[in-house]
Amino acid sequence: MSLENLELYKSHIHEYGFSVINHIFSDEEIQKIIDVLNHIDTSRENFRKSKDLFAIRQFLKEIPEIRDLIFNDNIQKVVKEIFGEKYFVVKSIYFDKPETSNWYVAYHQDLTISVDKKMDLPGFGPWTTKQNQFAVQPPLDILENIYTIRIHLDDTDENNGALKVIPNSHAKGIYRPESINWNEETEEICMVEKGGIMIMKPLTLHGSNRTTNGKKRRVIHIEFSDRELPEALKWSEKLN
């Protein structure tokens, strides 16, 4: 990865709301991550299991031994060069979409952040609480500032639930999926190789289809911000 390439990816994200960069992790690095995942105690309450989806919320907090494997030199370089020096982790989730999954995700924006408590603050709301975890829709400028990295542990294409996105939709504020004008908008499938990443702005409309090729799709989803929240509110998953 050369630095001048990162400038290209950065401008693509700025213009279209997403970009794919392959070869961020070697096969050996991915295998080490998978080995850790294969040996975790899945009975904890932040783990969600169904035949269609296995997910771990607060992933980097729950599995701290995986952090050094994930933040290899390439990821650190991407964060620093594309996002900026001051960015830190504010949310992390692990998704495993099994081979037989019928898990289908309709078009949506990622509109909530994870915080440590519920407070009455102007511009913050609605609020939700899951297992003592607080999520809230913050003011637009906070959402516009976030970057998401999705690390792919498997080759992903349109047949095993690769993300589909609507380019430029991140620049239109809150964009209700039911109001998508398909005469104006286009859809793009984001194919990512094993060991590659997809970078996305959370306001980019995205969804995924069911798996049809009997192949796994395992993804580590990490969100980054450089903002402190107002008053006494804090990011619940902040990691420097």
JSON list of C-alpha atoms in Angstrom, two decimals, residues 29-137:
[
{"chain": "A", "resi": 29, "resn": "GLU", "atom": "CA", "xyz": [-2.94, -12.75, 9.99]},
{"chain": "A", "resi": 30, "resn": "ILE", "atom": "CA", "xyz": [-6.54, -13.65, 9.14]},
{"chain": "A", "resi": 31, "resn": "GLN", "atom": "CA", "xyz": [-5.98, -17.23, 10.34]},
{"chain": "A", "resi": 32, "resn": "LYS", "atom": "CA", "xyz": [-4.69, -15.93, 13.70]},
{"chain": "A", "resi": 33, "resn": "ILE", "atom": "CA", "xyz": [-7.85, -13.82, 14.09]},
{"chain": "A", "resi": 34, "resn": "ILE", "atom": "CA", "xyz": [-10.07, -16.80, 13.19]},
{"chain": "A", "resi": 35, "resn": "ASP", "atom": "CA", "xyz": [-8.18, -19.00, 15.68]},
{"chain": "A", "resi": 36, "resn": "VAL", "atom": "CA", "xyz": [-9.01, -16.57, 18.50]},
{"chain": "A", "resi": 37, "resn": "LEU", "atom": "CA", "xyz": [-12.66, -16.45, 17.40]},
{"chain": "A", "resi": 38, "resn": "ASN", "atom": "CA", "xyz": [-12.85, -20.24, 17.36]},
{"chain": "A", "resi": 39, "resn": "HIS", "atom": "CA", "xyz": [-11.82, -20.44, 21.01]},
{"chain": "A", "resi": 40, "resn": "ILE", "atom": "CA", "xyz": [-14.09, -17.94, 22.70]},
{"chain": "A", "resi": 41, "resn": "ASP", "atom": "CA", "xyz": [-16.77, -18.67, 25.26]},
{"chain": "A", "resi": 42, "resn": "THR", "atom": "CA", "xyz": [-19.95, -17.85, 23.33]},
{"chain": "A", "resi": 43, "resn": "SER", "atom": "CA", "xyz": [-22.31, -17.96, 26.30]},
{"chain": "A", "resi": 44, "resn": "ARG", "atom": "CA", "xyz": [-21.77, -14.32, 27.32]},
{"chain": "A", "resi": 45, "resn": "GLU", "atom": "CA", "xyz": [-24.67, -11.89, 27.12]},
{"chain": "A", "resi": 46, "resn": "ASN", "atom": "CA", "xyz": [-23.18, -9.66, 24.44]},
{"chain": "A", "resi": 47, "resn": "PHE", "atom": "CA", "xyz": [-23.17, -12.65, 22.07]},
{"chain": "A", "resi": 48, "resn": "ARG", "atom": "CA", "xyz": [-26.19, -13.19, 19.90]},
{"chain": "A", "resi": 49, "resn": "LYS", "atom": "CA", "xyz": [-26.77, -16.58, 18.29]},
{"chain": "A", "resi": 50, "resn": "SER", "atom": "CA", "xyz": [-29.35, -17.73, 15.77]},
{"chain": "A", "resi": 51, "resn": "LYS", "atom": "CA", "xyz": [-29.23, -20.03, 12.77]},
{"chain": "A", "resi": 52, "resn": "ASP", "atom": "CA", "xyz": [-28.95, -16.97, 10.51]},
{"chain": "A", "resi": 53, "resn": "LEU", "atom": "CA", "xyz": [-26.52, -14.82, 12.46]},
{"chain": "A", "resi": 54, "resn": "PHE", "atom": "CA", "xyz": [-23.91, -14.95, 15.16]},
{"chain": "A", "resi": 55, "resn": "ALA", "atom": "CA", "xyz": [-22.89, -11.54, 16.46]},
{"chain": "A", "resi": 56, "resn": "ILE", "atom": "CA", "xyz": [-20.69, -10.16, 19.23]},
{"chain": "A", "resi": 57, "resn": "ARG", "atom": "CA", "xyz": [-21.42, -6.63, 20.38]},
{"chain": "A", "resi": 58, "resn": "GLN", "atom": "CA", "xyz": [-18.68, -4.53, 22.03]},
{"chain": "A", "resi": 59, "resn": "PHE", "atom": "CA", "xyz": [-16.34, -6.93, 20.26]},
{"chain": "A", "resi": 60, "resn": "LEU", "atom": "CA", "xyz": [-12.98, -5.32, 21.11]},
{"chain": "A", "resi": 61, "resn": "LYS", "atom": "CA", "xyz": [-14.02, -5.00, 24.77]},
{"chain": "A", "resi": 62, "resn": "GLU", "atom": "CA", "xyz": [-15.25, -8.58, 24.95]},
{"chain": "A", "resi": 63, "resn": "ILE", "atom": "CA", "xyz": [-12.21, -10.10, 23.18]},
{"chain": "A", "resi": 64, "resn": "PRO", "atom": "CA", "xyz": [-9.29, -7.81, 24.17]},
{"chain": "A", "resi": 65, "resn": "GLU", "atom": "CA", "xyz": [-6.69, -10.41, 23.08]},
{"chain": "A", "resi": 66, "resn": "ILE", "atom": "CA", "xyz": [-7.73, -9.83, 19.46]},
{"chain": "A", "resi": 67, "resn": "ARG", "atom": "CA", "xyz": [-6.88, -6.10, 19.40]},
{"chain": "A", "resi": 68, "resn": "ASP", "atom": "CA", "xyz": [-3.19, -6.46, 18.52]},
{"chain": "A", "resi": 69, "resn": "LEU", "atom": "CA", "xyz": [-4.09, -8.79, 15.64]},
{"chain": "A", "resi": 70, "resn": "ILE", "atom": "CA", "xyz": [-6.64, -6.35, 14.22]},
{"chain": "A", "resi": 71, "resn": "PHE", "atom": "CA", "xyz": [-4.59, -3.16, 14.53]},
{"chain": "A", "resi": 72, "resn": "ASN", "atom": "CA", "xyz": [-1.74, -4.26, 12.31]},
{"chain": "A", "resi": 73, "resn": "ASP", "atom": "CA", "xyz": [0.51, -1.67, 10.61]},
{"chain": "A", "resi": 74, "resn": "ASN", "atom": "CA", "xyz": [-1.76, -1.39, 7.58]},
{"chain": "A", "resi": 75, "resn": "ILE", "atom": "CA", "xyz": [-4.91, -0.67, 9.61]},
{"chain": "A", "resi": 76, "resn": "GLN", "atom": "CA", "xyz": [-3.06, 1.89, 11.72]},
{"chain": "A", "resi": 77, "resn": "LYS", "atom": "CA", "xyz": [-1.82, 3.56, 8.55]},
{"chain": "A", "resi": 78, "resn": "VAL", "atom": "CA", "xyz": [-5.34, 3.64, 7.05]},
{"chain": "A", "resi": 79, "resn": "VAL", "atom": "CA", "xyz": [-6.78, 5.23, 10.21]},
{"chain": "A", "resi": 80, "resn": "LYS", "atom": "CA", "xyz": [-4.04, 7.83, 10.41]},
{"chain": "A", "resi": 81, "resn": "GLU", "atom": "CA", "xyz": [-3.82, 8.73, 6.70]},
{"chain": "A", "resi": 82, "resn": "ILE", "atom": "CA", "xyz": [-7.48, 8.50, 5.66]},
{"chain": "A", "resi": 83, "resn": "PHE", "atom": "CA", "xyz": [-9.35, 9.42, 8.87]},
{"chain": "A", "resi": 84, "resn": "GLY", "atom": "CA", "xyz": [-6.84, 11.56, 10.75]},
{"chain": "A", "resi": 85, "resn": "GLU", "atom": "CA", "xyz": [-4.43, 11.56, 13.68]},
{"chain": "A", "resi": 86, "resn": "LYS", "atom": "CA", "xyz": [-7.09, 12.03, 16.36]},
{"chain": "A", "resi": 87, "resn": "TYR", "atom": "CA", "xyz": [-9.48, 9.19, 15.48]},
{"chain": "A", "resi": 88, "resn": "PHE", "atom": "CA", "xyz": [-10.30, 6.49, 18.06]},
{"chain": "A", "resi": 89, "resn": "VAL", "atom": "CA", "xyz": [-12.60, 3.45, 18.20]},
{"chain": "A", "resi": 90, "resn": "VAL", "atom": "CA", "xyz": [-16.19, 4.14, 19.32]},
{"chain": "A", "resi": 91, "resn": "LYS", "atom": "CA", "xyz": [-17.97, 0.88, 18.44]},
{"chain": "A", "resi": 92, "resn": "SER", "atom": "CA", "xyz": [-17.12, -2.67, 17.35]},
{"chain": "A", "resi": 93, "resn": "ILE", "atom": "CA", "xyz": [-19.22, -5.66, 16.31]},
{"chain": "A", "resi": 94, "resn": "TYR", "atom": "CA", "xyz": [-18.37, -9.08, 14.92]},
{"chain": "A", "resi": 95, "resn": "PHE", "atom": "CA", "xyz": [-20.83, -10.62, 12.45]},
{"chain": "A", "resi": 96, "resn": "ASP", "atom": "CA", "xyz": [-20.80, -14.21, 11.26]},
{"chain": "A", "resi": 97, "resn": "LYS", "atom": "CA", "xyz": [-23.33, -14.82, 8.51]},
{"chain": "A", "resi": 98, "resn": "PRO", "atom": "CA", "xyz": [-23.28, -18.64, 8.25]},
{"chain": "A", "resi": 99, "resn": "GLU", "atom": "CA", "xyz": [-23.28, -20.62, 5.01]},
{"chain": "A", "resi": 100, "resn": "THR", "atom": "CA", "xyz": [-27.00, -21.39, 5.19]},
{"chain": "A", "resi": 101, "resn": "SER", "atom": "CA", "xyz": [-28.06, -17.93, 6.34]},
{"chain": "A", "resi": 102, "resn": "ASN", "atom": "CA", "xyz": [-31.24, -16.33, 5.08]},
{"chain": "A", "resi": 103, "resn": "TRP", "atom": "CA", "xyz": [-30.25, -13.11, 6.84]},
{"chain": "A", "resi": 104, "resn": "TYR", "atom": "CA", "xyz": [-31.32, -10.26, 4.59]},
{"chain": "A", "resi": 105, "resn": "VAL", "atom": "CA", "xyz": [-30.72, -6.62, 5.51]},
{"chain": "A", "resi": 106, "resn": "ALA", "atom": "CA", "xyz": [-32.87, -3.91, 3.90]},
{"chain": "A", "resi": 107, "resn": "TYR", "atom": "CA", "xyz": [-31.35, -0.57, 2.90]},
{"chain": "A", "resi": 108, "resn": "HIS", "atom": "CA", "xyz": [-30.60, 1.63, 5.93]},
{"chain": "A", "resi": 109, "resn": "GLN", "atom": "CA", "xyz": [-28.16, 4.17, 7.37]},
{"chain": "A", "resi": 110, "resn": "ASP", "atom": "CA", "xyz": [-26.30, 3.56, 10.64]},
{"chain": "A", "resi": 111, "resn": "LEU", "atom": "CA", "xyz": [-27.84, 6.32, 12.72]},
{"chain": "A", "resi": 112, "resn": "THR", "atom": "CA", "xyz": [-26.99, 5.47, 16.35]},
{"chain": "A", "resi": 113, "resn": "ILE", "atom": "CA", "xyz": [-23.90, 5.66, 18.51]},
{"chain": "A", "resi": 114, "resn": "SER", "atom": "CA", "xyz": [-23.10, 3.69, 21.68]},
{"chain": "A", "resi": 115, "resn": "VAL", "atom": "CA", "xyz": [-22.88, 5.81, 24.83]},
{"chain": "A", "resi": 116, "resn": "ASP", "atom": "CA", "xyz": [-22.41, 5.22, 28.56]},
{"chain": "A", "resi": 117, "resn": "LYS", "atom": "CA", "xyz": [-25.68, 6.65, 29.92]},
{"chain": "A", "resi": 118, "resn": "LYS", "atom": "CA", "xyz": [-29.02, 8.20, 28.98]},
{"chain": "A", "resi": 119, "resn": "MET", "atom": "CA", "xyz": [-29.18, 12.00, 29.29]},
{"chain": "A", "resi": 120, "resn": "ASP", "atom": "CA", "xyz": [-31.53, 14.70, 28.17]},
{"chain": "A", "resi": 121, "resn": "LEU", "atom": "CA", "xyz": [-29.44, 16.56, 25.59]},
{"chain": "A", "resi": 122, "resn": "PRO", "atom": "CA", "xyz": [-30.64, 18.79, 22.75]},
{"chain": "A", "resi": 123, "resn": "GLY", "atom": "CA", "xyz": [-30.33, 17.08, 19.38]},
{"chain": "A", "resi": 124, "resn": "PHE", "atom": "CA", "xyz": [-29.85, 13.60, 20.88]},
{"chain": "A", "resi": 125, "resn": "GLY", "atom": "CA", "xyz": [-32.66, 11.07, 20.40]},
{"chain": "A", "resi": 126, "resn": "PRO", "atom": "CA", "xyz": [-34.45, 8.75, 20.02]},
{"chain": "A", "resi": 127, "resn": "TRP", "atom": "CA", "xyz": [-32.78, 6.49, 22.60]},
{"chain": "A", "resi": 128, "resn": "THR", "atom": "CA", "xyz": [-32.71, 2.69, 22.84]},
{"chain": "A", "resi": 129, "resn": "THR", "atom": "CA", "xyz": [-31.39, 0.39, 25.56]},
{"chain": "A", "resi": 130, "resn": "LYS", "atom": "CA", "xyz": [-30.27, -3.20, 24.99]},
{"chain": "A", "resi": 131, "resn": "GLN", "atom": "CA", "xyz": [-28.77, -5.24, 27.85]},
{"chain": "A", "resi": 132, "resn": "ASN", "atom": "CA", "xyz": [-27.76, -2.09, 29.70]},
{"chain": "A", "resi": 133, "resn": "GLN", "atom": "CA", "xyz": [-26.17, -0.65, 26.57]},
{"chain": "A", "resi": 134, "resn": "PHE", "atom": "CA", "xyz": [-27.37, 2.78, 25.54]},
{"chain": "A", "resi": 135, "resn": "ALA", "atom": "CA", "xyz": [-27.69, 3.82, 21.92]},
{"chain": "A", "resi": 136, "resn": "VAL", "atom": "CA", "xyz": [-28.84, 7.18, 20.65]},
{"chain": "A", "resi": 137, "resn": "GLN", "atom": "CA", "xyz": [-29.20, 9.06, 17.40]}
]
